Short mmCIF file of C-alpha atoms and ligand atoms in Angstrom, two decimals:
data_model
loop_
_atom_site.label_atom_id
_atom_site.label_comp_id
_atom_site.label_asym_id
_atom_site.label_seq_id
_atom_site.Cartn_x
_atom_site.Cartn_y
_atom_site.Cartn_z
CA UNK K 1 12.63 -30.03 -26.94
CA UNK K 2 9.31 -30.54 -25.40
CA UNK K 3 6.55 -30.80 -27.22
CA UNK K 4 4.11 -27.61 -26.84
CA UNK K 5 1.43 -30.25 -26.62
CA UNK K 6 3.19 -31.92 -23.16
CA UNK K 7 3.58 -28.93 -21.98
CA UNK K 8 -0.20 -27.01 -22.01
CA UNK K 9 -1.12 -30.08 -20.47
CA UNK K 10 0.82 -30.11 -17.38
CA UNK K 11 0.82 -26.21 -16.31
CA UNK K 12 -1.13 -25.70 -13.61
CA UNK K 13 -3.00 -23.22 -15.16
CA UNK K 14 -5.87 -25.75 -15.92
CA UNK K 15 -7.89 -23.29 -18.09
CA UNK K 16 -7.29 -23.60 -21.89
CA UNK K 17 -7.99 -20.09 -21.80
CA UNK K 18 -5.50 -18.89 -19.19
CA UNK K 19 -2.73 -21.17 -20.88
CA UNK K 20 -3.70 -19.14 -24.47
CA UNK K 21 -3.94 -15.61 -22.57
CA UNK K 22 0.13 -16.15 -20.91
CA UNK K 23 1.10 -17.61 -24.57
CA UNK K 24 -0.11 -14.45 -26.43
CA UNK K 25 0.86 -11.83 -23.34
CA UNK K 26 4.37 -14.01 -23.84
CA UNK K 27 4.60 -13.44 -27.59
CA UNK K 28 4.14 -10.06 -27.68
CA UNK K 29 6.92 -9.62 -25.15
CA UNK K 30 9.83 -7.61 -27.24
CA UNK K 31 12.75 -8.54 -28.73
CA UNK K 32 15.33 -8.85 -25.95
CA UNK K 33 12.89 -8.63 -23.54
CA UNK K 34 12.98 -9.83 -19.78
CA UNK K 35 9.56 -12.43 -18.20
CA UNK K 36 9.84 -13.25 -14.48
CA UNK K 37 7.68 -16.03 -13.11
CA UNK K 38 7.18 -16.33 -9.29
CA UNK K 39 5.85 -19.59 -8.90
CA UNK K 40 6.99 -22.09 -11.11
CA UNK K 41 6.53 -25.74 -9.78
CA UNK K 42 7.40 -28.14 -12.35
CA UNK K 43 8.82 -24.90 -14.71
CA UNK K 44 5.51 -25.96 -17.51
CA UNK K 45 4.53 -22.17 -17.37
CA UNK K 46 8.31 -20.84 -17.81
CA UNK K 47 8.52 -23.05 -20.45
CA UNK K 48 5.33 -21.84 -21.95
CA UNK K 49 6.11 -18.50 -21.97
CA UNK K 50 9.60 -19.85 -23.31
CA UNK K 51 8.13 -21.28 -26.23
CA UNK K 52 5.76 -18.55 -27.18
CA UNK K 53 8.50 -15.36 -26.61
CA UNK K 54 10.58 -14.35 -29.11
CA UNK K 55 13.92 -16.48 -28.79
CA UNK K 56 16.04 -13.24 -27.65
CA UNK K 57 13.77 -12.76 -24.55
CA UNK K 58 15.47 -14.28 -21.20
CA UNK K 59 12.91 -16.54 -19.14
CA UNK K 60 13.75 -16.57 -15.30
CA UNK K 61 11.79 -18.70 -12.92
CA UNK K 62 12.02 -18.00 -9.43
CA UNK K 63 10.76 -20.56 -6.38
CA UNK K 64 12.25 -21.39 -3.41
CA UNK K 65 10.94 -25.07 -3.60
CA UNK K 66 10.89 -26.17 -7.32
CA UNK K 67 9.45 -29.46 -7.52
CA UNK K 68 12.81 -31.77 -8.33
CA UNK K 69 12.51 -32.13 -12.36
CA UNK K 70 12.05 -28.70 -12.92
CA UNK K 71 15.75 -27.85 -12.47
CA UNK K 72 17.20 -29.73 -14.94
CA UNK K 73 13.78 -29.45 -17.25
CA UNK K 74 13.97 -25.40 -16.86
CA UNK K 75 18.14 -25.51 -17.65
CA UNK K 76 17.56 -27.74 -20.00
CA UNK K 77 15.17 -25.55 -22.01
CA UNK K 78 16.93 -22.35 -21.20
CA UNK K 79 14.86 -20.73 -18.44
CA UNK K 80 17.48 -19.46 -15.53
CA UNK K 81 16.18 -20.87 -12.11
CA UNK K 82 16.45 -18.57 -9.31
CA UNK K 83 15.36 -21.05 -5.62
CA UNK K 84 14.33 -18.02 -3.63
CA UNK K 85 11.86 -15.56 -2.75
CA UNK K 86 11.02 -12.70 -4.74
CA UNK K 87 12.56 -10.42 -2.64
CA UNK K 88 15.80 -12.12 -2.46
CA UNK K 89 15.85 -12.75 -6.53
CA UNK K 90 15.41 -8.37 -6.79
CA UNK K 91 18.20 -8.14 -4.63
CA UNK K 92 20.62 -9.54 -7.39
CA UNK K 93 18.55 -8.19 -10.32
CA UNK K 94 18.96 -4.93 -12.31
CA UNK K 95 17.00 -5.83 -15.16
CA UNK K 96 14.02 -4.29 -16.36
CA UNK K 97 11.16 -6.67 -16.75
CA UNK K 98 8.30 -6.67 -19.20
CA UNK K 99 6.06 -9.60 -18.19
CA UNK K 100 5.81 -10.55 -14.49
CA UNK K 101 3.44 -13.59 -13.65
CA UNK K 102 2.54 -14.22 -9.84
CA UNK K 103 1.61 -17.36 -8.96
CA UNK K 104 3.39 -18.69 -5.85
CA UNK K 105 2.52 -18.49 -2.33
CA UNK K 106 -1.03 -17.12 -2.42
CA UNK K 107 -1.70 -15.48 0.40
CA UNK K 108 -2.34 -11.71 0.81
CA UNK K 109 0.93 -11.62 2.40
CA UNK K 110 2.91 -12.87 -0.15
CA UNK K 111 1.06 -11.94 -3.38
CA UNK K 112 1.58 -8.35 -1.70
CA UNK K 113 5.02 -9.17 -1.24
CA UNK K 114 5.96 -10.37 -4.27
CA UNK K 115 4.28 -7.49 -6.01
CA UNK K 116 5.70 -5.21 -4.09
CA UNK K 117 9.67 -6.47 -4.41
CA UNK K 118 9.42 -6.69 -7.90
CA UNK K 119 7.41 -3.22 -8.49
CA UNK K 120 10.34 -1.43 -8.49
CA UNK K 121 11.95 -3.53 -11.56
CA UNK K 122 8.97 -3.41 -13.86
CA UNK K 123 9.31 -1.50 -17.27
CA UNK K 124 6.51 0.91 -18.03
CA UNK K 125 3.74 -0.45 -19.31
CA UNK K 126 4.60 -3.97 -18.82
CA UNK K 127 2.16 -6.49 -18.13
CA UNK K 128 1.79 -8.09 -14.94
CA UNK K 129 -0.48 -11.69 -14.47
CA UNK K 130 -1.83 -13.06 -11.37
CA UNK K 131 -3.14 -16.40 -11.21
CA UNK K 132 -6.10 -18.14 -9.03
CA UNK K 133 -6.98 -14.10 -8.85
CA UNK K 134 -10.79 -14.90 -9.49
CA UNK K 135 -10.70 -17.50 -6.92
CA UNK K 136 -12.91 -17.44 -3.64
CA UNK K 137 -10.62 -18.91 -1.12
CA UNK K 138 -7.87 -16.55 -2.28
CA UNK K 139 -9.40 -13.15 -1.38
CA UNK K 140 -6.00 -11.96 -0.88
CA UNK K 141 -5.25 -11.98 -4.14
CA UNK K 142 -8.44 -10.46 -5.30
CA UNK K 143 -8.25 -7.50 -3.03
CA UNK K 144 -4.42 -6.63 -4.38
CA UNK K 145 -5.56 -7.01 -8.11
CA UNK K 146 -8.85 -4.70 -7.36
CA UNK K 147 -6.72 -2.18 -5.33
CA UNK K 148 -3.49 -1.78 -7.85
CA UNK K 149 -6.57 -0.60 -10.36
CA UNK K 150 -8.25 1.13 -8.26
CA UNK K 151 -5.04 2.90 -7.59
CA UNK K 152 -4.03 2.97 -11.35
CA UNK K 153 -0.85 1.14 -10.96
CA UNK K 154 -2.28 -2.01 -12.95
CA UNK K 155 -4.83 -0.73 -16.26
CA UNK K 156 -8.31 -0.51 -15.21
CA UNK K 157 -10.12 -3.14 -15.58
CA UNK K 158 -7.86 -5.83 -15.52
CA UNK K 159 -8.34 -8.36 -17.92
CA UNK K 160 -9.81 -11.47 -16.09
CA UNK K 161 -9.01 -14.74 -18.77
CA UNK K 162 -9.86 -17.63 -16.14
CA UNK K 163 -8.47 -17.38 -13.00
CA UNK K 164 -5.88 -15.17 -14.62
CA UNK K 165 -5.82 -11.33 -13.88
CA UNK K 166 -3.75 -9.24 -16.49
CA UNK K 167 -3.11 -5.54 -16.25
CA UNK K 168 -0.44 -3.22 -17.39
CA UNK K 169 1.98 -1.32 -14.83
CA UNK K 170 1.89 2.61 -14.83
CA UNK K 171 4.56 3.18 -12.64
CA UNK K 172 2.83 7.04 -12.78
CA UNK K 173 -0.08 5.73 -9.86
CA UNK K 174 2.26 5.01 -7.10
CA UNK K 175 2.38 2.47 -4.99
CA UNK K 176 -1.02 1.90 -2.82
CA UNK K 177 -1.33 2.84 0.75
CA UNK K 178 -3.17 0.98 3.60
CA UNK K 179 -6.42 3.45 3.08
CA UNK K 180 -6.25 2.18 -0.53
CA UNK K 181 -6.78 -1.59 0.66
CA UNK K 182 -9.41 -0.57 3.15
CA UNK K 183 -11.54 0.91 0.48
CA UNK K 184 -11.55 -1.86 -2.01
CA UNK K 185 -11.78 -4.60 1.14
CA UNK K 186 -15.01 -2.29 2.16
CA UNK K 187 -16.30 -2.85 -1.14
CA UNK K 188 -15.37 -7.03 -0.66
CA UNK K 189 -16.89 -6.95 2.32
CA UNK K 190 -20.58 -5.54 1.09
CA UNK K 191 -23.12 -7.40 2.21
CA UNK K 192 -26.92 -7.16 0.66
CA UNK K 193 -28.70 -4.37 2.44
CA UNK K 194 -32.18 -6.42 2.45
CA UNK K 195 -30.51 -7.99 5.34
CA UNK K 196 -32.72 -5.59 7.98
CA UNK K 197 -29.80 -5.65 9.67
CA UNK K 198 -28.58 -2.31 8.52
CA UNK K 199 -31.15 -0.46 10.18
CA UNK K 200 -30.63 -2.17 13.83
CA UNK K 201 -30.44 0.28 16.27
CA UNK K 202 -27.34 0.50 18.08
CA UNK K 203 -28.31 -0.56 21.57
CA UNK K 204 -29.55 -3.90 19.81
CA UNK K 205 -25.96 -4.61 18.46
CA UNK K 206 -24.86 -4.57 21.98
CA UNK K 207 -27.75 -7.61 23.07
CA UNK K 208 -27.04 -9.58 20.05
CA UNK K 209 -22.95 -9.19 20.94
CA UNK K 210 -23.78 -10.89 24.34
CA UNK K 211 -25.66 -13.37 23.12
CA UNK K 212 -23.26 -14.32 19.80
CA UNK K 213 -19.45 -13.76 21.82
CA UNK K 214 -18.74 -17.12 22.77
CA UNK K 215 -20.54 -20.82 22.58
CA UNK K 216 -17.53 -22.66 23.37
CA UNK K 217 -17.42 -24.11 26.89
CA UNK K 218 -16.01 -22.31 29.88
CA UNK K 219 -13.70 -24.71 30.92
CA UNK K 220 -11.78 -25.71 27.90
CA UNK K 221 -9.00 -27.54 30.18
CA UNK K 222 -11.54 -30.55 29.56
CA UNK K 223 -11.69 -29.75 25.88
CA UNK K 224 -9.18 -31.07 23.07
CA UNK K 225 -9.81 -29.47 19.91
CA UNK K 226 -9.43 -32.14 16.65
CA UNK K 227 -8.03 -30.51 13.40
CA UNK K 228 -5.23 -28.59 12.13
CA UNK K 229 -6.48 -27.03 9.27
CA UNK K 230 -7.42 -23.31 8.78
CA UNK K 231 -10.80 -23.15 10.84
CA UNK K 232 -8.41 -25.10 13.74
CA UNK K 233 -5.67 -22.06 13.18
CA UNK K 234 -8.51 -19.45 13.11
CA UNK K 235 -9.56 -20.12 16.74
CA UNK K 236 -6.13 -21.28 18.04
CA UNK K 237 -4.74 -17.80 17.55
CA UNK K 238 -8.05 -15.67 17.77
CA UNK K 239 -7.85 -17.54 21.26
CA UNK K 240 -4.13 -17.66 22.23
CA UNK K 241 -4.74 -21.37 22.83
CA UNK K 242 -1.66 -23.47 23.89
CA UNK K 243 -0.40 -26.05 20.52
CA UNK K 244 -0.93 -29.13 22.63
CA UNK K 245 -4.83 -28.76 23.43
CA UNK K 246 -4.58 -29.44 19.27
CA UNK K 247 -4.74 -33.20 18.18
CA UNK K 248 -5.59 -35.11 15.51
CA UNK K 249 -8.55 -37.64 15.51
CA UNK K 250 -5.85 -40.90 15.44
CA UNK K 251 -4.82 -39.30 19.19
CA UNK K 252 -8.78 -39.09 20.82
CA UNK K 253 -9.08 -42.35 22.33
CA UNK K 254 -10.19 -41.05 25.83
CA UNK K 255 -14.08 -41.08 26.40
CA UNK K 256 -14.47 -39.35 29.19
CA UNK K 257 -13.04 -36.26 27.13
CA UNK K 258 -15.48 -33.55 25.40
CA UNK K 259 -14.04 -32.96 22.18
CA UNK K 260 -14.37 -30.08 19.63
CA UNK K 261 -13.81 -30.98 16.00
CA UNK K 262 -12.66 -27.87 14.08
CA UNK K 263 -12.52 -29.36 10.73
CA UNK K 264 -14.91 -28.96 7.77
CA UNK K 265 -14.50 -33.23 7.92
CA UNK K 266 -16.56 -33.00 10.58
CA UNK K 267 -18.84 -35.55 9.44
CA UNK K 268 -16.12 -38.07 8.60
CA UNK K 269 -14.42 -37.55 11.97
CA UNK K 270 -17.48 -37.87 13.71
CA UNK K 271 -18.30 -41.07 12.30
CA UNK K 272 -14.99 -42.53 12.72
CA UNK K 273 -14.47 -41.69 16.45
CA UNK K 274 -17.81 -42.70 17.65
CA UNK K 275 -17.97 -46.40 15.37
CA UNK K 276 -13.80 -46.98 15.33
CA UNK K 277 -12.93 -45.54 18.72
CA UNK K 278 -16.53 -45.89 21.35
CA UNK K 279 -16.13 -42.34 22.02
CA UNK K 280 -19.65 -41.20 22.59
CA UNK K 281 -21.45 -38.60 20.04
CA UNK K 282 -22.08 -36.55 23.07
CA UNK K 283 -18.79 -35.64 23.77
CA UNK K 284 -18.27 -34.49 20.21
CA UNK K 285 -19.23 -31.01 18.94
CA UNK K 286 -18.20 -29.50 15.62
CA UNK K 287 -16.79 -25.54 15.29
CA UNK K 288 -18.67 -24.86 12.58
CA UNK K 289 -18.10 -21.64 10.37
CA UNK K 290 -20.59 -20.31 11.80
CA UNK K 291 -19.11 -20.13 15.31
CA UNK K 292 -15.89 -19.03 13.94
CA UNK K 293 -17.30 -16.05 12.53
CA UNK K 294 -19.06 -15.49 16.27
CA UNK K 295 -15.70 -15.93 17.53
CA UNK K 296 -14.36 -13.01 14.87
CA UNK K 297 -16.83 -11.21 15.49
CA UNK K 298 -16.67 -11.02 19.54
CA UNK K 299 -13.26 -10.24 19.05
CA UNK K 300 -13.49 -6.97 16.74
CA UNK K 301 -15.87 -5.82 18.48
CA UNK K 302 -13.61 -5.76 21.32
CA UNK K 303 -10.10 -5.07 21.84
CA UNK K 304 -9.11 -7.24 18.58
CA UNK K 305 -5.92 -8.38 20.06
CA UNK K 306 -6.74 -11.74 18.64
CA UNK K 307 -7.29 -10.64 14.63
CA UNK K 308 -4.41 -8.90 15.38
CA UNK K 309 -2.61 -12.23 15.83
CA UNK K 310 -4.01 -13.73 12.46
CA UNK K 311 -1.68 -11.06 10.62
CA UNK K 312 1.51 -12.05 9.01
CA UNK K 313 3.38 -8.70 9.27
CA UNK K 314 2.79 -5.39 10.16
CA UNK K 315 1.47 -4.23 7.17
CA UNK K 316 -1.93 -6.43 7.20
CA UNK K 317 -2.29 -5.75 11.11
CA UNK K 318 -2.61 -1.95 10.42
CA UNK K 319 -4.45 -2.84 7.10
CA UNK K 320 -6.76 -5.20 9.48
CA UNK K 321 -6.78 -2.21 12.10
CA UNK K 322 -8.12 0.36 9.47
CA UNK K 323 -10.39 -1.84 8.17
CA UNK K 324 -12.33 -2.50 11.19
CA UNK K 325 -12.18 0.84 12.88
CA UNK K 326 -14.09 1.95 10.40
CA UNK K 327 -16.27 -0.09 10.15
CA UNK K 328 -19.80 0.80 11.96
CA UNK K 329 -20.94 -2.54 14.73
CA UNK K 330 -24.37 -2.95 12.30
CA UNK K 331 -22.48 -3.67 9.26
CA UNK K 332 -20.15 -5.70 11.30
CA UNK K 333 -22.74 -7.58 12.89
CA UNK K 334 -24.31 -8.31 8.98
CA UNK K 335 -21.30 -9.79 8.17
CA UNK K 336 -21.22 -12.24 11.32
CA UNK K 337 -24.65 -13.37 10.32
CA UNK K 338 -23.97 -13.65 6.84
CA UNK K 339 -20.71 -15.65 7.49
CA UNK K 340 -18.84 -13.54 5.11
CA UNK K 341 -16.18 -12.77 8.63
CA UNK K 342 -14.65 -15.81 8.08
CA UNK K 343 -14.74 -15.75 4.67
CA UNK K 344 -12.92 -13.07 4.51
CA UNK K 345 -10.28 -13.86 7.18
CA UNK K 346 -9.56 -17.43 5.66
CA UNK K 347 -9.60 -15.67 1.88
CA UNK K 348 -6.97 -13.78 3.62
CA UNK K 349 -4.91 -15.77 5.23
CA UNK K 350 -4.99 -19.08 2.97
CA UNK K 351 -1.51 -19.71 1.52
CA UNK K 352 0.48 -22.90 0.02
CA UNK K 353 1.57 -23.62 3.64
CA UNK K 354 5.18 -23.26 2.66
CA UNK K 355 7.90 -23.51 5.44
CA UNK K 356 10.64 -21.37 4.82
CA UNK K 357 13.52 -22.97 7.62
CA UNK K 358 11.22 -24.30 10.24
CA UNK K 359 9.30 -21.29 10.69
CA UNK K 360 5.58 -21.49 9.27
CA UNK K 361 4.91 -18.64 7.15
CA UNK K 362 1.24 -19.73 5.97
CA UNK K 363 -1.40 -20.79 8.22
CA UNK K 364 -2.13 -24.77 7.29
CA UNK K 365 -4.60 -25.98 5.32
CA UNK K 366 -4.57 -29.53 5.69
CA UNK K 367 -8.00 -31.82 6.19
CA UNK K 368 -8.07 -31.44 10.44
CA UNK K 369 -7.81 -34.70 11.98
C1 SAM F 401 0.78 -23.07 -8.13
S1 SAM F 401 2.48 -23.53 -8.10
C2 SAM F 401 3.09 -22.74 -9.52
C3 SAM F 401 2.58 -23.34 -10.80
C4 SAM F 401 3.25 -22.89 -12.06
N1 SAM F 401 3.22 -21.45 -12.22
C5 SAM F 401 2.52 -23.51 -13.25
O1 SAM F 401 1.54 -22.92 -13.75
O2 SAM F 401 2.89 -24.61 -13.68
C6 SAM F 401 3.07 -22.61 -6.75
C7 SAM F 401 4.57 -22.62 -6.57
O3 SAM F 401 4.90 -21.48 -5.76
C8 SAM F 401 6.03 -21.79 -5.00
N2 SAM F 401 6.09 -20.83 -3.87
C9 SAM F 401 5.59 -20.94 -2.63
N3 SAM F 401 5.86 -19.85 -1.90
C10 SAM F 401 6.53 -19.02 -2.70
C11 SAM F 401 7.10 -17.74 -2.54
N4 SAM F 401 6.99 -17.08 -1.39
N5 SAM F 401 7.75 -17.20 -3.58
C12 SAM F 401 7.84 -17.87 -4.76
N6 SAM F 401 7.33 -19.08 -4.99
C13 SAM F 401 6.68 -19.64 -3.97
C14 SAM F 401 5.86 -23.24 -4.61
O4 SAM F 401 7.11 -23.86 -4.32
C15 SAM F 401 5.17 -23.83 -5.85
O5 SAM F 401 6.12 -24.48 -6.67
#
């Protein structure tokens, strides 16, 4: 068996806290009782849970890319593995489940997702867990933990133990609509009203949109933008830009090219094209956040066909949709300047990157270049 010690230590729940909160929320699971883990990597926080449930509770992990040891470790210890999605391991479950932790995939996509397929197979007052729900770049998880309580389907407040949300299900609250997450995202999306820019009149939103829409160059055919990561995806599809004007920094050798480096290694990048490669520091510009958000912002406050592209499914376009109809052009404006736009969208939109059969279902997140 392995030793409670090995395994505490190699959860990625890194919080001592967080790795006490599952063990007790496991324990007091009852006899007979079912836990479902989305999310399970190497299987440490199955086989946490494992340990600390009473031994007639059944432990099922479900992940459609275990890491390799965790098959045998999981079987070994007498967690059932299930390689799939959560919506695929409902499908073939009848059981009624009285602990549910979520920590795969975590963007709002799938954190909604896997909430939402397993919903339906949650006891009463069972308790659900999300983990990294505290965390900045994962606003998506945030904004489904704050709107199942505002909502009532998960015990208000949640309990936050680390990164770890904890709530209990009332099935009673219903399932949230999209004017649910529009509320709570409002809320997210606050920004301090000492800004002055809450009073601007209305015909001065309209200068300061001309002046912010766009600062990239006109003629982009003599453009190659470095970096892959999430700022790079941002403007790609905000932009509709074709996959090949992306490159990494290995592949800008020209220097007669103007090149825009859409990675937050800008500095790195910069200093190994212009001392590695002669390419002169005049031809290189950086995207910075900054101009992302001016690029977000130029686009809601027009047609928003390009947000509109940044959603998964059709769920967060209408959520997105809602959000920013709403939404009056001062407060919008406030949130370009205050950078909170992208913010949000990357919080949003930031997954594991996980490829389910060739098709990308996360936007990457790798270091651009
Ligand atoms: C943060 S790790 C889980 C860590 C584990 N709970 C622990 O504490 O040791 C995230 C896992 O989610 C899995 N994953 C990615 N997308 C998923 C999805 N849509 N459904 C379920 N699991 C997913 C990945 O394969 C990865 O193993």
């Amino acid at each position: 068996m392995t030793a409670l010690f090995d395994i505490l230590n190699s959860t990625a729940l890194v919080l001592p806290e967080e790795r006490l909160a599952l063990h007790a929320a496991a324990a007091a699971v009852p006899a007979g009782g079912i836990i479902v883990e989305v999310g399970t990597y190497n299987g440490m926080s199955a086989l946490l849970m494992r340990r600390a449930a009473p031994p007639t509770c059944r432990v099922h992990a479900v992940d459609p890319f275990p890491q390799p040891g965790a098959v045998q470790r999981l079987s070994d210890h007498g967690v059932t593995l299930f390689q799939g999605t959560s919506r695929q391991f409902a499908a073939q479950f009848q059981e009624g489940i009285d602990l549910l932790l979520i920590d795969g995939d975590h963007s709002f996509h799938w954190v909604r997702e896997d909430f939402m397929a397993l919903a339906p197979l949650l006891r009463p007052g069972a308790v659900v867990a999300f983990h990294d729900a505290g965390v900045l770049p994962f606003w998506g998880i945030r904004l489904l933990v704050d709107v199942l309580e505002l909502q009532g389907t998960m015990t208000r407040p949640a309990v936050y133990i680390g990164q770890l949300a904890l709530g209990r299900f009332d099935p009673a609250a219903g399932l949230p609509t999209v004017d649910v997450y529009v509320r709570v995202a409002r809320d997210h999306l606050a920004v301090p009203t000492d800004f002055g820019l809450w009073k601007t009149p209305a015909d001065h939103v309209f200068e300061e949109y001309e002046y912010t829409a766009l600062s990239l160059p006109h003629r982009l055919k003599d453009v190659r933008f470095i970096g892959r990561g999430l700022r790079g995806w941002l403007i790609k599809t905000l932009l509709d830009l074709p996959g090949e004007m992306f490159i990494d920094s290995g592949q800008a050798r020209d220097p007669a090219m103007n090149y825009l480096v859409v990675s937050a290694y800008w500095t790195e990048i910069y200093r190994c094209l212009t001392q590695e490669r002669g390419i002169p520091g005049h031809q290189l510009r950086a995207v910075t956040e900054f101009t992302v958000s001016r690029l977000l912002y130029a686009d809601i406050s027009g047609d928003r066909q390009g947000m509109c592209r940044l959603a998964r499914d059709a769920f967060q376009r209408e959520f997105l949709q809602a959000l920013f109809a709403k939404m009056p052009g001062h407060e919008l404006l406030a949130l370009h300047h205050s950078g909170m736009l992208v913010s949000f969208f990357s919080g949003l939109f930031r997954g594991f990157s996980y490829d389910f059969g060739g098709q990308a279902l996360s936007p990457p997140d790798t270091p651009g270049g």
